[in-house]
PDB file of C-alpha atoms in Angstrom:
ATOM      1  CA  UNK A 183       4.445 -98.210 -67.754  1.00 93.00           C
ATOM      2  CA  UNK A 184       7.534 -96.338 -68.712  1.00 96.00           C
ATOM      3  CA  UNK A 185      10.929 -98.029 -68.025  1.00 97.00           C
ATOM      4  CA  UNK A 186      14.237 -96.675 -68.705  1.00 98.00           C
ATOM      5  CA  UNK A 187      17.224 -98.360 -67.070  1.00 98.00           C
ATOM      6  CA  UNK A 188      20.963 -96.982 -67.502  1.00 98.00           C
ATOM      7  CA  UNK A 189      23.511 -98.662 -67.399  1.00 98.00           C
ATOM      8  CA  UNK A 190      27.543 -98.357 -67.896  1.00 98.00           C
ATOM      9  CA  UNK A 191      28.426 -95.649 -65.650  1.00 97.00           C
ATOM     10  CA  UNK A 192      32.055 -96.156 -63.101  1.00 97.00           C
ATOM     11  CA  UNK A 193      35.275 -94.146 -62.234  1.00 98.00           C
ATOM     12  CA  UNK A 194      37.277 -93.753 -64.849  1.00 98.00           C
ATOM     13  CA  UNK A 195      40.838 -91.489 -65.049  1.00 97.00           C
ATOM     14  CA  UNK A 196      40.579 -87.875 -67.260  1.00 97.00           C
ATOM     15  CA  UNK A 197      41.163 -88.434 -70.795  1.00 97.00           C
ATOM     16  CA  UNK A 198      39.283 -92.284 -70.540  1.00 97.00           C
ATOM     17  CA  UNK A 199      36.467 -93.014 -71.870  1.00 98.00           C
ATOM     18  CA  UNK A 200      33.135 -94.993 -71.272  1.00 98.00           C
ATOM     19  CA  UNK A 201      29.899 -96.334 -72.876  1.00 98.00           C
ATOM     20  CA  UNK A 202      26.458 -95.664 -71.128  1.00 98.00           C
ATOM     21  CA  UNK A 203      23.301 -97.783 -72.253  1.00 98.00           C
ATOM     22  CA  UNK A 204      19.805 -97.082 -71.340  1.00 98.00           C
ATOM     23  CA  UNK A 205      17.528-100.263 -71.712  1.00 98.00           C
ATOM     24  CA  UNK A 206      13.627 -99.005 -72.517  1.00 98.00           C
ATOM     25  CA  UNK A 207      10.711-100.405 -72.407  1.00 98.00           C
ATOM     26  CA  UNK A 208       7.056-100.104 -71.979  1.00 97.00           C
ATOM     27  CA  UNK A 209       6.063 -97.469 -74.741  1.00 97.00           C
ATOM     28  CA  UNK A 210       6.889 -97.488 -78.302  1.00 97.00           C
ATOM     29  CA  UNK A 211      11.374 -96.842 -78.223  1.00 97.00           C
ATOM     30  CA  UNK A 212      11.229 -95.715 -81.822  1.00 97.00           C
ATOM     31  CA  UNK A 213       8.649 -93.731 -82.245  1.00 96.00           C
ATOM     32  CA  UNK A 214      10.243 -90.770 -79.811  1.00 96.00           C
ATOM     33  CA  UNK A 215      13.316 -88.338 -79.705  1.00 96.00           C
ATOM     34  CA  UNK A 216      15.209 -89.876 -76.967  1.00 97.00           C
ATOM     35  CA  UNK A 217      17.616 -87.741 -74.753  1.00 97.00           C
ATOM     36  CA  UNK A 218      20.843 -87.640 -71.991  1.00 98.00           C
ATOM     37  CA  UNK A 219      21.160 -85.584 -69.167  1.00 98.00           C
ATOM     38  CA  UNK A 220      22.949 -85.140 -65.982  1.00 98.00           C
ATOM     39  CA  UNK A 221      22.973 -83.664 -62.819  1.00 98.00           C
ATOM     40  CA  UNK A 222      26.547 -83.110 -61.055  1.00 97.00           C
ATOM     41  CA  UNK A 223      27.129 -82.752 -57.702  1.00 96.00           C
ATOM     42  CA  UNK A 224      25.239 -80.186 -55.659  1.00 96.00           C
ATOM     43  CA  UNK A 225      24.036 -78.676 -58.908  1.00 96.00           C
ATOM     44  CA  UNK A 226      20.846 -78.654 -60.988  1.00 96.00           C
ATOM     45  CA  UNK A 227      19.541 -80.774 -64.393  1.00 97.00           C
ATOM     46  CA  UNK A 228      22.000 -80.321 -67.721  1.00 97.00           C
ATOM     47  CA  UNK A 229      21.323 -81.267 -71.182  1.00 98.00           C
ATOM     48  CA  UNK A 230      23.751 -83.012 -72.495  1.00 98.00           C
ATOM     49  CA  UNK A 231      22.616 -84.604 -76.083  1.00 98.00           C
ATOM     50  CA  UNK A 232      19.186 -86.048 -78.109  1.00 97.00           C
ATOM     51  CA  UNK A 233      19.021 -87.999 -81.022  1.00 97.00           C
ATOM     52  CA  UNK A 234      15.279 -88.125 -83.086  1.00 96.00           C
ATOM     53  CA  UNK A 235      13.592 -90.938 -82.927  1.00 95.00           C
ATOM     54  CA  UNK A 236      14.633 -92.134 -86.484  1.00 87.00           C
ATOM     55  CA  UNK A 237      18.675 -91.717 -85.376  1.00 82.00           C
ATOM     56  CA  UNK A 238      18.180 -89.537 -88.044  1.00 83.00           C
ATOM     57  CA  UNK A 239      19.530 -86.315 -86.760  1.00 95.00           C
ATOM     58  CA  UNK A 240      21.479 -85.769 -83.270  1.00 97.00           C
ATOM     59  CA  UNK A 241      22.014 -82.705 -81.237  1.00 97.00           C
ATOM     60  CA  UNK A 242      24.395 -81.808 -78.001  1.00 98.00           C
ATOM     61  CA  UNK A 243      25.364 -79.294 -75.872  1.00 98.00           C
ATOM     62  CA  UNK A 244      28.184 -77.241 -76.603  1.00 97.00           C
ATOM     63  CA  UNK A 245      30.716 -79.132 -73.419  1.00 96.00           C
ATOM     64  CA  UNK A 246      30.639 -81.971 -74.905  1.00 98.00           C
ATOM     65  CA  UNK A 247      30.362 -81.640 -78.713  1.00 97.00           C
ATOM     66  CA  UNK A 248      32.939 -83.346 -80.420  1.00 97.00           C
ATOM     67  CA  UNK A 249      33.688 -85.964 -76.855  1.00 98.00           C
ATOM     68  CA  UNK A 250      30.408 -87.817 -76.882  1.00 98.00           C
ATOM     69  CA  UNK A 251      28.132 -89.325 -79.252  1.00 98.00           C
ATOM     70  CA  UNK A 252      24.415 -90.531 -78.614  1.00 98.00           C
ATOM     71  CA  UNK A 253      23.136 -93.264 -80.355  1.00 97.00           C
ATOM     72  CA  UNK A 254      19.905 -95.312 -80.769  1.00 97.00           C
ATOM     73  CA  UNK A 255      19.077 -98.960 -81.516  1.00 97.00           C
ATOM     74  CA  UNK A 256      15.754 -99.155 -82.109  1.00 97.00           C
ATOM     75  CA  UNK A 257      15.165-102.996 -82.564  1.00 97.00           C
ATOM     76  CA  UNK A 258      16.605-103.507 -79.289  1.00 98.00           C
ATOM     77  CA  UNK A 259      15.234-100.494 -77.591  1.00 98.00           C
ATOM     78  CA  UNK A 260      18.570 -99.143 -76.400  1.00 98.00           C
ATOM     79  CA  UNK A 261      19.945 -96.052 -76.288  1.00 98.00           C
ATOM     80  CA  UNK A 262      23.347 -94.912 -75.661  1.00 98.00           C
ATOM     81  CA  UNK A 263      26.570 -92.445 -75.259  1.00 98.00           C
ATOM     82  CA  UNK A 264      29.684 -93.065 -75.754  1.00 98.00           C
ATOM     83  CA  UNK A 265      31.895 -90.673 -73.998  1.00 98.00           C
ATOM     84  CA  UNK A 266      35.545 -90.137 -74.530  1.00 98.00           C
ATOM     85  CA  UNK A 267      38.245 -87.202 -73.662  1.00 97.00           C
ATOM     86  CA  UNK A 268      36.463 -87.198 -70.009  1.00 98.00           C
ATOM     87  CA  UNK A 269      36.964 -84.347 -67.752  1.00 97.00           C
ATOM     88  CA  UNK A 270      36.589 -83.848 -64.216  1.00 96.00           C
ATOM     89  CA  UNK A 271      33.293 -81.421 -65.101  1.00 96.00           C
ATOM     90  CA  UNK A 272      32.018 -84.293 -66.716  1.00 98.00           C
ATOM     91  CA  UNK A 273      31.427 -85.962 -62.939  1.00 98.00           C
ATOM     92  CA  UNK A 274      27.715 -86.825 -62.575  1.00 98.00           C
ATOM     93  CA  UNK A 275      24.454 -88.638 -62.553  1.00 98.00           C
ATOM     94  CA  UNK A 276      23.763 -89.346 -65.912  1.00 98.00           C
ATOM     95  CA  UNK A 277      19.873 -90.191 -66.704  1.00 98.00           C
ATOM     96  CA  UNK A 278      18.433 -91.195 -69.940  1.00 97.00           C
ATOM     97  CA  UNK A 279      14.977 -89.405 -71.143  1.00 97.00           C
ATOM     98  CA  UNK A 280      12.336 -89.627 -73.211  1.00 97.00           C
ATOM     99  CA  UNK A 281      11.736 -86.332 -74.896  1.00 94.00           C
ATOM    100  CA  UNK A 282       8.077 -85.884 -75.038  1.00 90.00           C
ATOM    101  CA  UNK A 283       8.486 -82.436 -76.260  1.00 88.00           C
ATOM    102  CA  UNK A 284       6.037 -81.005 -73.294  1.00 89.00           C
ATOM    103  CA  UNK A 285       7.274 -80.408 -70.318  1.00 91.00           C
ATOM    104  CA  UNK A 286      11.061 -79.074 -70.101  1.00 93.00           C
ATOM    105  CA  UNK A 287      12.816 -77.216 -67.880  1.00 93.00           C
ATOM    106  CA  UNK A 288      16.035 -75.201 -68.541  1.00 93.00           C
ATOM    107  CA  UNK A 289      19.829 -75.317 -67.512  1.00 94.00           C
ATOM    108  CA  UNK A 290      22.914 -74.117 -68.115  1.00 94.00           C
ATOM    109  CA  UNK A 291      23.356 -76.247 -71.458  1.00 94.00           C
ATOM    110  CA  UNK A 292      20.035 -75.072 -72.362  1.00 92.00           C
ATOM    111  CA  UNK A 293      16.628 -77.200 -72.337  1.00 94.00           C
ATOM    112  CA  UNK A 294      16.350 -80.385 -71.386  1.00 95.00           C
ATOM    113  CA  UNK A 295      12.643 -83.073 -71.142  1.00 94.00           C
ATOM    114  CA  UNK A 296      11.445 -82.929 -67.795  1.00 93.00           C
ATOM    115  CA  UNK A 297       9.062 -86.359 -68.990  1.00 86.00           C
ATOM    116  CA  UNK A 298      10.392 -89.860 -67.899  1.00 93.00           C
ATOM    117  CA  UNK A 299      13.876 -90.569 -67.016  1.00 96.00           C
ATOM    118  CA  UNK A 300      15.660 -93.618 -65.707  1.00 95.00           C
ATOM    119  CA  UNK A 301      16.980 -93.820 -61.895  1.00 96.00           C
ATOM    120  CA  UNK A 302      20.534 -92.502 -63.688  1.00 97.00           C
ATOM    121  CA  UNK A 303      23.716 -94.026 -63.883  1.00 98.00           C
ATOM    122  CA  UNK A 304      27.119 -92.449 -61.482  1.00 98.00           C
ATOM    123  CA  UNK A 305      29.975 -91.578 -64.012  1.00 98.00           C
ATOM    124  CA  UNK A 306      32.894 -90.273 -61.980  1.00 98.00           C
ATOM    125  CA  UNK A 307      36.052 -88.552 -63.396  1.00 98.00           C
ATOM    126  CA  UNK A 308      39.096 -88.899 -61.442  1.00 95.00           C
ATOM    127  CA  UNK A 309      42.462 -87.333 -62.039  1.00 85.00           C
TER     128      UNK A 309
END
Protein backbone atom coordinates (compact mmCIF):
# COMPACT_ATOMS: atom_id res chain seq x y z
CA UNK A 1 0.00 0.00 0.00
CA UNK A 2 1.17 3.40 -1.02
CA UNK A 3 2.24 5.83 1.78
CA UNK A 4 3.42 9.25 1.39
CA UNK A 5 3.52 11.46 4.48
CA UNK A 6 4.61 15.31 4.32
CA UNK A 7 5.92 16.90 6.58
CA UNK A 8 7.54 20.55 7.38
CA UNK A 9 4.89 22.83 6.41
CA UNK A 10 3.98 26.25 9.12
CA UNK A 11 3.54 30.11 8.86
CA UNK A 12 6.34 31.66 7.99
CA UNK A 13 6.85 35.76 7.13
CA UNK A 14 7.44 36.72 3.04
CA UNK A 15 10.94 36.45 2.10
CA UNK A 16 11.47 33.19 4.84
CA UNK A 17 12.00 30.16 3.96
CA UNK A 18 11.11 26.44 4.82
CA UNK A 19 11.96 22.74 4.20
CA UNK A 20 9.09 20.22 3.33
CA UNK A 21 9.82 16.33 3.60
CA UNK A 22 7.65 13.64 2.31
CA UNK A 23 8.38 10.21 4.08
CA UNK A 24 7.40 7.13 1.43
CA UNK A 25 6.86 3.95 1.73
CA UNK A 26 5.22 0.88 0.51
CA UNK A 27 6.40 0.68 -3.25
CA UNK A 28 9.81 0.86 -4.57
CA UNK A 29 10.94 5.15 -3.65
CA UNK A 30 13.66 4.94 -6.25
CA UNK A 31 12.51 3.41 -8.92
CA UNK A 32 9.84 6.46 -9.79
CA UNK A 33 9.87 10.24 -10.80
CA UNK A 34 8.60 11.71 -7.69
CA UNK A 35 6.67 15.10 -7.71
CA UNK A 36 5.23 18.45 -5.54
CA UNK A 37 2.12 20.04 -5.88
CA UNK A 38 -0.27 22.32 -4.26
CA UNK A 39 -3.56 23.45 -4.06
CA UNK A 40 -4.17 27.15 -2.60
CA UNK A 41 -7.06 28.34 -1.21
CA UNK A 42 -10.36 28.05 -3.03
CA UNK A 43 -8.42 27.11 -6.13
CA UNK A 44 -7.62 23.95 -8.10
CA UNK A 45 -4.29 21.36 -8.27
CA UNK A 46 -0.74 23.24 -9.36
CA UNK A 47 2.43 21.70 -10.34
CA UNK A 48 4.97 22.93 -8.71
CA UNK A 49 8.33 20.69 -9.35
CA UNK A 50 9.53 16.70 -10.14
CA UNK A 51 12.72 15.28 -9.87
CA UNK A 52 13.39 11.56 -11.88
CA UNK A 53 13.70 8.89 -9.99
CA UNK A 54 17.59 8.77 -10.26
CA UNK A 55 17.75 12.73 -8.83
CA UNK A 56 19.18 12.79 -12.01
CA UNK A 57 17.34 15.56 -13.69
CA UNK A 58 14.70 18.07 -11.96
CA UNK A 59 12.00 20.15 -13.44
CA UNK A 60 9.60 23.16 -11.98
CA UNK A 61 7.15 25.41 -12.82
CA UNK A 62 7.97 28.69 -13.97
CA UNK A 63 6.64 30.64 -10.16
CA UNK A 64 8.92 29.15 -8.48
CA UNK A 65 12.07 28.45 -10.55
CA UNK A 66 14.99 29.77 -9.08
CA UNK A 67 13.02 29.88 -5.05
CA UNK A 68 12.65 26.17 -4.55
CA UNK A 69 14.54 23.13 -5.08
CA UNK A 70 13.22 19.40 -4.96
CA UNK A 71 15.30 16.84 -3.87
CA UNK A 72 15.36 13.02 -3.37
CA UNK A 73 17.04 10.63 -0.92
CA UNK A 74 16.57 7.48 -2.08
CA UNK A 75 18.13 5.27 0.74
CA UNK A 76 15.89 6.84 3.10
CA UNK A 77 12.90 7.15 0.91
CA UNK A 78 12.44 10.89 1.37
CA UNK A 79 11.69 13.44 -0.72
CA UNK A 80 11.82 17.05 -0.32
CA UNK A 81 11.63 21.04 -1.18
CA UNK A 82 13.27 23.48 0.11
CA UNK A 83 11.59 26.74 -0.40
CA UNK A 84 13.03 30.14 0.07
CA UNK A 85 12.09 33.93 -1.14
CA UNK A 86 8.31 32.90 -0.06
CA UNK A 87 5.48 34.90 -1.27
CA UNK A 88 2.07 35.32 -0.22
CA UNK A 89 0.95 33.27 -3.69
CA UNK A 90 2.97 30.67 -2.42
CA UNK A 91 0.05 30.02 0.48
CA UNK A 92 -1.15 26.39 0.19
CA UNK A 93 -1.57 22.72 0.68
CA UNK A 94 1.41 21.28 -0.45
CA UNK A 95 1.17 17.33 -1.34
CA UNK A 96 3.91 15.12 -2.41
CA UNK A 97 3.24 12.60 -5.54
CA UNK A 98 4.29 9.83 -7.12
CA UNK A 99 4.42 10.42 -10.82
CA UNK A 100 3.22 7.32 -12.42
CA UNK A 101 3.21 8.95 -15.72
CA UNK A 102 -0.68 7.83 -16.36
CA UNK A 103 -3.11 9.64 -15.13
CA UNK A 104 -2.57 13.62 -14.94
CA UNK A 105 -4.62 16.32 -14.94
CA UNK A 106 -3.72 19.94 -15.90
CA UNK A 107 -3.38 23.44 -14.14
CA UNK A 108 -2.28 26.61 -14.43
CA UNK A 109 1.55 25.59 -14.02
CA UNK A 110 0.87 22.98 -16.46
CA UNK A 111 0.51 19.04 -15.75
CA UNK A 112 0.71 17.60 -12.75
CA UNK A 113 0.26 13.19 -11.57
CA UNK A 114 -3.12 12.70 -10.56
CA UNK A 115 -1.62 8.94 -8.99
CA UNK A 116 -0.92 8.81 -5.15
CA UNK A 117 -0.34 11.76 -3.06
CA UNK A 118 0.16 12.27 0.64
CA UNK A 119 -2.71 13.96 2.94
CA UNK A 120 -0.46 17.41 2.16
CA UNK A 121 1.26 19.58 4.35
CA UNK A 122 -0.32 23.66 5.19
CA UNK A 123 2.51 26.18 4.23
CA UNK A 124 1.19 29.66 4.98
CA UNK A 125 2.84 32.98 3.91
CA UNK A 126 2.21 35.86 6.04
CA UNK A 127 3.26 39.43 5.53
Amino acid sequence: QVQLVESGGGVVQTGGSLRLSCAASGFTFSSYDMAWVRQPPGKGPEWVATIDADAGGTHYAEIVKGRFTISRDNAKNTLYLQMSGLQSEDTALYYCARDDHSERGWGPTGWYPKGSWGQGTQVTVSS
